[in-house]
Amino acid sequence: MSLQSVHPVLDAVTRRIIQRSAPYRASYLARIEAARQKGVHRGALACTNLAHGFAAFPANDKLMLKQVKAPSVAIVSAYNDMLSAHQPFEHFPHIIKEAVRAAGAVAQFAGGTPAMCDGVTQGQPGMELSLFSRDAIAMATAIALSHNMFDAAVYLGVCDKIVPGLLIGALHFGHLPAVFIPAGPMTTGISNAEKAKTRQLYAQGKVGREALLESESQSYHSAGTCTFYGTANSNQMLMEVMGLHLPGTAFITPGTPLRDALTAAAARRAVEISEQGGTYIPVGRVVDEKSIANAIVALLATGGSTNHTLHLVAMARAAGIVIDWNDFDELSGVVPLLARIYPNGDADVNHFHAAGGTGFVIRELLDAGLLHDDVTTILGQGLRAHCTEPFLEGDSVVWRPAAEKSGDDKVLRTASEPFSPDGGLRLMSGNLGRAVIKVSAVKPQHRIVEAPAIVFNSQEELMEAYKAGQLDRDFVAVVRYQGPRANGMPELHAMTPALANLQDAGRRVALVTDGRMSGASGKVPAAIHVSPEVLAGGPLGKVRTGDVIRLDAETGTLQALVPQEEWDRRDIEAADLSASQVGMGRELFALFRNGVSAAEEGAATFGLPPALHLPEEQHNTLATPQAVNYSDEDSLITRQ
């Protein structure tokens, strides 16, 4: 599989990932091959085990399961009816079961996973469980699949930690085919600009809580994903470009005939790609080094969430693939920004989809040599089959080529005329450690800040200082002890309106933290995920209020301008973290806090597969699976 047709930087980064990952990837592939069974998986169960597995099923389905001939599809769902994005999943299992039954197989609801909402827990104690919920979801997925009853699986999830957790769990059962089924975004409410303005007015005390709640309710108003381009919708873009969705399904609104038809089509595809379906495509082969590189590119090209500098790393590691922030940074230098979706613009994801959507982006990047086409997807071989958009013809779904031209060049552009020549994500480094910054929403005049530090040990401390009028000056907010070991690495968006107000008032402000932000990080320069975190000995703990900090997003500099001798003498200041260890269930996650890896390693509680000791010359040949040739008949795409 030649890499020569792609951009030289993508080529070089991918080769580096393959080389770096080789011993772990080889171990992973050996493990999933060992787990593969030629017959249906439940055929390995003893009679008592099997009887337990279908005891409650309807007679006809029970007969099929008893005969041990037809495949069984697991349904793993993150449904709950508090999360607007996940509420539509209530009705999906029925659609899936009917579609699978019509395809001559059986679907069983294998298990549910937790699904918490960062929008609800933002600025609340529960947010300290959010990042770790990803690994809890992966564990719940493994429990759902542990019965060994299944030959393929469909995964129902949308939001921030849910899709990464589901995929991590799925990859630990990498011998099973996997199809991810989204619920789609809610319809468009009030404009994102109007919503952001009301938040800033509330932070200034110019409007009350009633006005703020009314504004938020008009924005988040119905079933479906929030419509801004944060982590949830970045997840959906990544599932598309990694070939784990049916093409163009990410941003079809729930409760529509097309959404239901796509759910049924996805369920049928899960049957078709099972071992018994004739086109065996295990998820552990779909997610490989090239698809991970493609995911990084798509994230950069669309201005997606910085949370994926954690989640993509963790997802890759689950498949024996090692990536780091250098890979993001190097690709960001050559990947153009093709989309302006809030908070990087005014449009929402519905507007983006109407302008051309995911199929348009994938085609533009492929044509520019910035994506690998020679990957395996759930359709078979080749990413170009995903440069399409679904439509209904009668009761059936057909796919047509993506729009040739953008429907709105203020929202979506070609690779030859992008919004920016680079992807807007930077690696920051210096004597404060390594961090990432998203500059696609930060105006050029705000990308370099050199100002005295004001040190805080929580975002609540910063907000108290803001409300007391103590921050009306140029400064760099250093918010420390916010890493995964300290308190679970909560998102810190409660500070965003206050810092934006100060910037709008002409103050030069920036944020540096070992905590987390997301795709909604906004217009204030923020060096985030600083690693190592302070609790792990990170030098951010040496900063004192008054130290001049230089944050230069153009050169990637993150430096405390302190004489070296003085810097070397300083100790890391301790903080009282007891409040983050108990209450709101936090004591249950002590094991996670104590065992979590660094942010650049995915902030994960699980490790890589054990490395196989390979001769150097075998690294490239064993790390990447051989191409599988699929016939045209295997593709779902109907071109009109």
Short mmCIF file of N, CA and C in Angstrom, two decimals, residues 258-406:
data_model
loop_
_atom_site.label_atom_id
_atom_site.label_comp_id
_atom_site.label_asym_id
_atom_site.label_seq_id
_atom_site.Cartn_x
_atom_site.Cartn_y
_atom_site.Cartn_z
N LEU A 258 -35.52 9.98 7.11
CA LEU A 258 -34.17 9.66 6.66
C LEU A 258 -33.33 9.14 7.83
N ARG A 259 -33.47 9.76 8.99
CA ARG A 259 -32.71 9.29 10.16
C ARG A 259 -33.05 7.84 10.46
N ASP A 260 -34.32 7.50 10.47
CA ASP A 260 -34.73 6.12 10.77
C ASP A 260 -34.27 5.15 9.69
N ALA A 261 -34.32 5.58 8.44
CA ALA A 261 -33.88 4.71 7.34
C ALA A 261 -32.38 4.46 7.44
N LEU A 262 -31.61 5.46 7.84
CA LEU A 262 -30.18 5.29 8.01
C LEU A 262 -29.86 4.35 9.17
N THR A 263 -30.64 4.43 10.22
CA THR A 263 -30.45 3.51 11.35
C THR A 263 -30.67 2.08 10.91
N ALA A 264 -31.73 1.84 10.14
CA ALA A 264 -32.00 0.49 9.64
C ALA A 264 -30.89 0.03 8.69
N ALA A 265 -30.42 0.92 7.82
CA ALA A 265 -29.35 0.56 6.89
C ALA A 265 -28.06 0.23 7.63
N ALA A 266 -27.77 0.96 8.70
CA ALA A 266 -26.57 0.68 9.49
C ALA A 266 -26.67 -0.68 10.16
N ALA A 267 -27.85 -1.01 10.65
CA ALA A 267 -28.05 -2.32 11.27
C ALA A 267 -27.84 -3.44 10.26
N ARG A 268 -28.36 -3.27 9.05
CA ARG A 268 -28.16 -4.29 8.01
C ARG A 268 -26.68 -4.42 7.66
N ARG A 269 -25.98 -3.29 7.63
CA ARG A 269 -24.56 -3.35 7.29
C ARG A 269 -23.79 -4.12 8.36
N ALA A 270 -24.18 -4.01 9.61
CA ALA A 270 -23.52 -4.78 10.67
C ALA A 270 -23.64 -6.28 10.41
N VAL A 271 -24.79 -6.71 9.92
CA VAL A 271 -24.97 -8.13 9.57
C VAL A 271 -24.06 -8.50 8.41
N GLU A 272 -24.01 -7.64 7.39
CA GLU A 272 -23.25 -7.94 6.17
C GLU A 272 -21.76 -8.06 6.42
N ILE A 273 -21.24 -7.31 7.40
CA ILE A 273 -19.80 -7.34 7.63
C ILE A 273 -19.41 -8.28 8.77
N SER A 274 -20.37 -9.08 9.25
CA SER A 274 -20.04 -10.12 10.21
C SER A 274 -19.32 -11.27 9.50
N GLU A 275 -18.72 -12.14 10.24
CA GLU A 275 -18.04 -13.30 9.66
C GLU A 275 -18.98 -14.12 8.79
N GLN A 276 -20.24 -14.20 9.21
CA GLN A 276 -21.22 -14.99 8.46
C GLN A 276 -21.88 -14.20 7.33
N GLY A 277 -21.65 -12.89 7.30
CA GLY A 277 -22.33 -12.04 6.32
C GLY A 277 -21.67 -12.01 4.97
N GLY A 278 -20.46 -12.58 4.85
CA GLY A 278 -19.80 -12.65 3.56
C GLY A 278 -18.76 -11.59 3.33
N THR A 279 -18.75 -10.53 4.14
CA THR A 279 -17.76 -9.45 3.97
C THR A 279 -17.25 -9.07 5.35
N TYR A 280 -16.36 -9.89 5.87
CA TYR A 280 -15.89 -9.74 7.25
C TYR A 280 -14.97 -8.53 7.37
N ILE A 281 -15.39 -7.53 8.18
CA ILE A 281 -14.59 -6.32 8.39
C ILE A 281 -14.55 -6.02 9.88
N PRO A 282 -13.59 -6.56 10.60
CA PRO A 282 -13.51 -6.31 12.05
C PRO A 282 -13.05 -4.88 12.33
N VAL A 283 -13.52 -4.32 13.42
CA VAL A 283 -13.22 -2.92 13.73
C VAL A 283 -11.74 -2.71 14.00
N GLY A 284 -11.05 -3.74 14.48
CA GLY A 284 -9.63 -3.62 14.73
C GLY A 284 -8.80 -3.45 13.47
N ARG A 285 -9.37 -3.79 12.31
CA ARG A 285 -8.70 -3.55 11.03
C ARG A 285 -9.13 -2.21 10.42
N VAL A 286 -10.33 -1.77 10.73
CA VAL A 286 -10.78 -0.46 10.23
C VAL A 286 -9.96 0.65 10.86
N VAL A 287 -9.76 0.55 12.17
CA VAL A 287 -8.97 1.56 12.89
C VAL A 287 -7.51 1.13 12.81
N ASP A 288 -6.77 1.75 11.90
CA ASP A 288 -5.35 1.47 11.78
C ASP A 288 -4.58 2.79 11.74
N GLU A 289 -3.29 2.72 11.46
CA GLU A 289 -2.46 3.93 11.52
C GLU A 289 -2.93 4.99 10.54
N LYS A 290 -3.37 4.57 9.36
CA LYS A 290 -3.80 5.54 8.36
C LYS A 290 -5.13 6.18 8.73
N SER A 291 -6.04 5.40 9.27
CA SER A 291 -7.33 6.00 9.65
C SER A 291 -7.16 6.95 10.82
N ILE A 292 -6.22 6.67 11.73
CA ILE A 292 -5.94 7.60 12.82
C ILE A 292 -5.33 8.89 12.28
N ALA A 293 -4.40 8.78 11.34
CA ALA A 293 -3.84 9.98 10.71
C ALA A 293 -4.93 10.76 10.00
N ASN A 294 -5.85 10.07 9.33
CA ASN A 294 -6.98 10.74 8.68
C ASN A 294 -7.83 11.48 9.70
N ALA A 295 -8.04 10.88 10.86
CA ALA A 295 -8.85 11.52 11.89
C ALA A 295 -8.21 12.82 12.36
N ILE A 296 -6.90 12.82 12.55
CA ILE A 296 -6.22 14.04 12.96
C ILE A 296 -6.41 15.13 11.90
N VAL A 297 -6.25 14.75 10.64
CA VAL A 297 -6.40 15.71 9.54
C VAL A 297 -7.80 16.31 9.54
N ALA A 298 -8.82 15.47 9.64
CA ALA A 298 -10.21 15.96 9.60
C ALA A 298 -10.50 16.87 10.78
N LEU A 299 -9.97 16.54 11.94
CA LEU A 299 -10.14 17.39 13.12
C LEU A 299 -9.56 18.77 12.85
N LEU A 300 -8.36 18.82 12.29
CA LEU A 300 -7.70 20.08 12.02
C LEU A 300 -8.41 20.87 10.93
N ALA A 301 -8.84 20.18 9.88
CA ALA A 301 -9.44 20.85 8.73
C ALA A 301 -10.78 21.48 9.06
N THR A 302 -11.42 21.02 10.13
CA THR A 302 -12.74 21.54 10.49
C THR A 302 -12.72 22.36 11.77
N GLY A 303 -11.54 22.56 12.37
CA GLY A 303 -11.46 23.34 13.60
C GLY A 303 -12.12 22.65 14.77
N GLY A 304 -11.94 21.31 14.86
CA GLY A 304 -12.64 20.54 15.87
C GLY A 304 -12.08 20.69 17.27
N SER A 305 -12.63 19.94 18.18
CA SER A 305 -12.39 20.09 19.60
C SER A 305 -10.97 19.69 20.01
N THR A 306 -10.36 20.51 20.86
CA THR A 306 -9.06 20.17 21.42
C THR A 306 -9.14 18.97 22.35
N ASN A 307 -10.33 18.59 22.80
CA ASN A 307 -10.46 17.39 23.62
C ASN A 307 -9.89 16.17 22.90
N HIS A 308 -9.87 16.23 21.58
CA HIS A 308 -9.37 15.07 20.85
C HIS A 308 -7.85 14.98 20.83
N THR A 309 -7.15 15.97 21.36
CA THR A 309 -5.73 15.76 21.62
C THR A 309 -5.56 14.79 22.79
N LEU A 310 -6.62 14.53 23.51
CA LEU A 310 -6.66 13.46 24.51
C LEU A 310 -7.32 12.21 23.94
N HIS A 311 -8.54 12.38 23.43
CA HIS A 311 -9.36 11.22 23.07
C HIS A 311 -8.80 10.44 21.88
N LEU A 312 -8.34 11.14 20.85
CA LEU A 312 -7.76 10.42 19.71
C LEU A 312 -6.53 9.62 20.13
N VAL A 313 -5.74 10.20 21.02
CA VAL A 313 -4.57 9.49 21.53
C VAL A 313 -5.00 8.21 22.24
N ALA A 314 -6.04 8.32 23.08
CA ALA A 314 -6.52 7.16 23.83
C ALA A 314 -7.15 6.11 22.91
N MET A 315 -7.94 6.56 21.94
CA MET A 315 -8.56 5.62 21.00
C MET A 315 -7.49 4.88 20.20
N ALA A 316 -6.48 5.61 19.76
CA ALA A 316 -5.40 4.99 19.00
C ALA A 316 -4.68 3.94 19.84
N ARG A 317 -4.39 4.26 21.07
CA ARG A 317 -3.68 3.32 21.94
C ARG A 317 -4.46 2.04 22.15
N ALA A 318 -5.79 2.14 22.16
CA ALA A 318 -6.61 0.94 22.31
C ALA A 318 -6.42 -0.02 21.14
N ALA A 319 -5.99 0.50 19.99
CA ALA A 319 -5.72 -0.33 18.81
C ALA A 319 -4.23 -0.58 18.61
N GLY A 320 -3.42 -0.30 19.62
CA GLY A 320 -1.99 -0.53 19.52
C GLY A 320 -1.27 0.51 18.68
N ILE A 321 -1.80 1.72 18.60
CA ILE A 321 -1.24 2.77 17.76
C ILE A 321 -0.82 3.93 18.66
N VAL A 322 0.40 4.43 18.46
CA VAL A 322 0.96 5.47 19.33
C VAL A 322 1.08 6.77 18.54
N ILE A 323 0.33 7.78 18.97
CA ILE A 323 0.44 9.11 18.41
C ILE A 323 0.74 10.09 19.53
N ASP A 324 1.27 11.26 19.17
CA ASP A 324 1.55 12.28 20.17
C ASP A 324 1.25 13.66 19.60
N TRP A 325 1.46 14.69 20.40
CA TRP A 325 1.08 16.04 20.00
C TRP A 325 1.98 16.58 18.89
N ASN A 326 3.16 16.03 18.73
CA ASN A 326 3.98 16.43 17.59
C ASN A 326 3.29 16.08 16.27
N ASP A 327 2.58 14.95 16.25
CA ASP A 327 1.87 14.55 15.04
C ASP A 327 0.76 15.55 14.71
N PHE A 328 0.01 15.98 15.72
CA PHE A 328 -1.02 16.98 15.52
C PHE A 328 -0.40 18.28 15.00
N ASP A 329 0.68 18.70 15.66
CA ASP A 329 1.31 19.98 15.33
C ASP A 329 1.87 19.97 13.91
N GLU A 330 2.54 18.89 13.53
CA GLU A 330 3.15 18.83 12.20
C GLU A 330 2.08 18.82 11.11
N LEU A 331 1.02 18.06 11.33
CA LEU A 331 -0.07 18.04 10.35
C LEU A 331 -0.80 19.37 10.30
N SER A 332 -0.95 20.02 11.44
CA SER A 332 -1.64 21.30 11.47
C SER A 332 -0.96 22.33 10.59
N GLY A 333 0.34 22.20 10.41
CA GLY A 333 1.07 23.16 9.59
C GLY A 333 0.74 23.08 8.11
N VAL A 334 0.16 21.96 7.65
CA VAL A 334 -0.11 21.80 6.21
C VAL A 334 -1.58 21.56 5.89
N VAL A 335 -2.40 21.33 6.92
CA VAL A 335 -3.83 21.05 6.68
C VAL A 335 -4.60 22.36 6.70
N PRO A 336 -5.28 22.71 5.61
CA PRO A 336 -6.03 23.98 5.58
C PRO A 336 -7.33 23.88 6.36
N LEU A 337 -7.78 25.02 6.85
CA LEU A 337 -9.06 25.10 7.56
C LEU A 337 -10.17 25.29 6.54
N LEU A 338 -11.05 24.30 6.42
CA LEU A 338 -12.10 24.32 5.39
C LEU A 338 -13.46 24.73 5.93
N ALA A 339 -13.64 24.75 7.24
CA ALA A 339 -14.97 25.01 7.80
C ALA A 339 -14.90 26.09 8.87
N ARG A 340 -15.94 26.90 8.90
CA ARG A 340 -16.13 27.88 9.97
C ARG A 340 -17.46 27.56 10.65
N ILE A 341 -17.37 26.82 11.74
CA ILE A 341 -18.55 26.43 12.51
C ILE A 341 -18.34 26.93 13.94
N TYR A 342 -19.37 27.47 14.54
CA TYR A 342 -19.24 28.04 15.89
C TYR A 342 -18.57 27.04 16.83
N PRO A 343 -17.54 27.44 17.60
CA PRO A 343 -17.13 28.80 17.93
C PRO A 343 -16.09 29.41 16.98
N ASN A 344 -15.76 28.72 15.88
CA ASN A 344 -14.81 29.29 14.91
C ASN A 344 -15.50 30.14 13.86
N GLY A 345 -16.79 30.30 13.96
CA GLY A 345 -17.59 31.09 13.04
C GLY A 345 -18.98 31.22 13.61
N ASP A 346 -19.91 31.71 12.82
CA ASP A 346 -21.27 31.92 13.32
C ASP A 346 -22.21 30.76 13.02
N ALA A 347 -21.88 29.92 12.03
CA ALA A 347 -22.79 28.86 11.59
C ALA A 347 -22.80 27.70 12.57
N ASP A 348 -23.90 26.93 12.55
CA ASP A 348 -23.95 25.71 13.33
C ASP A 348 -23.79 24.50 12.41
N VAL A 349 -23.86 23.29 12.98
CA VAL A 349 -23.59 22.10 12.18
C VAL A 349 -24.69 21.83 11.16
N ASN A 350 -25.90 22.30 11.41
CA ASN A 350 -26.96 22.15 10.40
C ASN A 350 -26.64 22.98 9.16
N HIS A 351 -26.14 24.18 9.39
CA HIS A 351 -25.73 25.05 8.28
C HIS A 351 -24.56 24.40 7.53
N PHE A 352 -23.61 23.86 8.29
CA PHE A 352 -22.47 23.16 7.69
C PHE A 352 -22.93 22.00 6.81
N HIS A 353 -23.84 21.20 7.32
CA HIS A 353 -24.34 20.06 6.55
C HIS A 353 -25.05 20.54 5.28
N ALA A 354 -25.85 21.58 5.40
CA ALA A 354 -26.56 22.10 4.23
C ALA A 354 -25.60 22.66 3.19
N ALA A 355 -24.47 23.19 3.64
CA ALA A 355 -23.49 23.76 2.71
C ALA A 355 -22.68 22.72 1.97
N GLY A 356 -22.73 21.48 2.41
CA GLY A 356 -21.97 20.41 1.74
C GLY A 356 -21.57 19.29 2.67
N GLY A 357 -21.32 19.62 3.93
CA GLY A 357 -21.13 18.62 4.96
C GLY A 357 -19.88 17.77 4.85
N THR A 358 -19.95 16.61 5.50
CA THR A 358 -18.78 15.76 5.67
C THR A 358 -18.27 15.20 4.34
N GLY A 359 -19.17 14.83 3.46
CA GLY A 359 -18.74 14.28 2.17
C GLY A 359 -17.92 15.28 1.38
N PHE A 360 -18.31 16.55 1.41
CA PHE A 360 -17.57 17.62 0.74
C PHE A 360 -16.16 17.74 1.34
N VAL A 361 -16.06 17.74 2.66
CA VAL A 361 -14.77 17.88 3.33
C VAL A 361 -13.86 16.70 2.99
N ILE A 362 -14.39 15.50 3.06
CA ILE A 362 -13.58 14.31 2.77
C ILE A 362 -13.07 14.34 1.34
N ARG A 363 -13.94 14.70 0.39
CA ARG A 363 -13.50 14.75 -1.01
C ARG A 363 -12.41 15.80 -1.22
N GLU A 364 -12.60 16.98 -0.65
CA GLU A 364 -11.61 18.04 -0.81
C GLU A 364 -10.25 17.63 -0.25
N LEU A 365 -10.26 16.99 0.90
CA LEU A 365 -9.01 16.58 1.51
C LEU A 365 -8.36 15.43 0.74
N LEU A 366 -9.17 14.50 0.24
CA LEU A 366 -8.62 13.43 -0.58
C LEU A 366 -7.99 14.00 -1.85
N ASP A 367 -8.70 14.90 -2.51
CA ASP A 367 -8.18 15.48 -3.75
C ASP A 367 -6.90 16.27 -3.53
N ALA A 368 -6.75 16.81 -2.33
CA ALA A 368 -5.54 17.58 -2.00
C ALA A 368 -4.41 16.68 -1.50
N GLY A 369 -4.64 15.38 -1.45
CA GLY A 369 -3.62 14.46 -0.95
C GLY A 369 -3.45 14.50 0.55
N LEU A 370 -4.47 14.98 1.25
CA LEU A 370 -4.36 15.16 2.70
C LEU A 370 -5.12 14.11 3.50
N LEU A 371 -5.65 13.12 2.83
CA LEU A 371 -6.23 11.95 3.48
C LEU A 371 -5.75 10.70 2.75
N HIS A 372 -5.64 9.62 3.49
CA HIS A 372 -5.35 8.32 2.88
C HIS A 372 -6.66 7.72 2.35
N ASP A 373 -6.68 7.41 1.06
CA ASP A 373 -7.85 6.73 0.50
C ASP A 373 -7.77 5.22 0.73
N ASP A 374 -6.55 4.68 0.77
CA ASP A 374 -6.38 3.22 0.85
C ASP A 374 -6.53 2.73 2.28
N VAL A 375 -7.73 2.91 2.82
CA VAL A 375 -8.09 2.43 4.14
C VAL A 375 -9.31 1.53 4.02
N THR A 376 -9.51 0.74 5.04
CA THR A 376 -10.71 -0.09 5.11
C THR A 376 -11.77 0.63 5.93
N THR A 377 -12.98 0.71 5.41
CA THR A 377 -14.11 1.28 6.14
C THR A 377 -15.20 0.23 6.24
N ILE A 378 -16.30 0.57 6.89
CA ILE A 378 -17.38 -0.41 7.00
C ILE A 378 -18.03 -0.69 5.65
N LEU A 379 -17.73 0.12 4.63
CA LEU A 379 -18.22 -0.16 3.29
C LEU A 379 -17.29 -1.09 2.52
N GLY A 380 -16.08 -1.25 3.00
CA GLY A 380 -15.11 -2.04 2.27
C GLY A 380 -13.83 -1.26 2.14
N GLN A 381 -13.25 -1.27 0.96
CA GLN A 381 -11.94 -0.66 0.76
C GLN A 381 -12.05 0.70 0.11
N GLY A 382 -11.49 1.72 0.76
CA GLY A 382 -11.39 3.03 0.14
C GLY A 382 -12.28 4.08 0.77
N LEU A 383 -11.66 5.20 1.17
CA LEU A 383 -12.40 6.29 1.81
C LEU A 383 -13.21 7.09 0.82
N ARG A 384 -12.86 7.05 -0.47
CA ARG A 384 -13.58 7.87 -1.44
C ARG A 384 -15.06 7.49 -1.52
N ALA A 385 -15.40 6.30 -1.15
CA ALA A 385 -16.82 5.92 -1.12
C ALA A 385 -17.61 6.74 -0.11
N HIS A 386 -16.92 7.44 0.78
CA HIS A 386 -17.60 8.25 1.80
C HIS A 386 -17.73 9.71 1.38
N CYS A 387 -17.40 10.03 0.14
CA CYS A 387 -17.58 11.40 -0.38
C CYS A 387 -19.00 11.55 -0.93
N THR A 388 -19.96 11.22 -0.12
CA THR A 388 -21.34 11.13 -0.58
C THR A 388 -22.29 11.69 0.47
N GLU A 389 -23.55 11.80 0.07
CA GLU A 389 -24.59 12.31 0.96
C GLU A 389 -25.83 11.44 0.79
N PRO A 390 -26.50 11.06 1.89
CA PRO A 390 -27.66 10.19 1.80
C PRO A 390 -28.95 10.95 1.49
N PHE A 391 -29.83 10.28 0.73
CA PHE A 391 -31.16 10.81 0.42
C PHE A 391 -32.15 9.65 0.46
N LEU A 392 -33.41 10.01 0.63
CA LEU A 392 -34.48 9.01 0.59
C LEU A 392 -35.08 8.94 -0.81
N GLU A 393 -35.22 7.73 -1.33
CA GLU A 393 -36.02 7.48 -2.53
C GLU A 393 -37.08 6.47 -2.13
N GLY A 394 -38.31 6.94 -1.96
CA GLY A 394 -39.33 6.09 -1.39
C GLY A 394 -38.98 5.80 0.05
N ASP A 395 -38.86 4.51 0.40
CA ASP A 395 -38.47 4.13 1.75
C ASP A 395 -37.00 3.74 1.82
N SER A 396 -36.27 3.86 0.72
CA SER A 396 -34.90 3.38 0.67
C SER A 396 -33.91 4.55 0.68
N VAL A 397 -32.74 4.29 1.26
CA VAL A 397 -31.67 5.28 1.26
C VAL A 397 -30.79 5.07 0.03
N VAL A 398 -30.47 6.16 -0.64
CA VAL A 398 -29.48 6.13 -1.70
C VAL A 398 -28.43 7.19 -1.39
N TRP A 399 -27.24 6.98 -1.92
CA TRP A 399 -26.16 7.94 -1.70
C TRP A 399 -25.77 8.56 -3.03
N ARG A 400 -25.66 9.86 -3.02
CA ARG A 400 -25.25 10.60 -4.22
C ARG A 400 -23.95 11.33 -3.93
N PRO A 401 -23.18 11.62 -4.96
CA PRO A 401 -21.91 12.32 -4.74
C PRO A 401 -22.12 13.63 -3.98
N ALA A 402 -21.17 13.95 -3.14
CA ALA A 402 -21.23 15.21 -2.39
C ALA A 402 -21.26 16.39 -3.35
N ALA A 403 -21.80 17.50 -2.88
CA ALA A 403 -21.92 18.70 -3.70
C ALA A 403 -20.57 19.10 -4.28
N GLU A 404 -20.57 19.50 -5.53
CA GLU A 404 -19.33 19.93 -6.18
C GLU A 404 -18.87 21.29 -5.65
N LYS A 405 -19.85 22.15 -5.32
CA LYS A 405 -19.52 23.48 -4.83
C LYS A 405 -20.15 23.68 -3.46
N SER A 406 -19.47 24.46 -2.65
CA SER A 406 -20.02 24.79 -1.34
C SER A 406 -21.30 25.59 -1.50
#
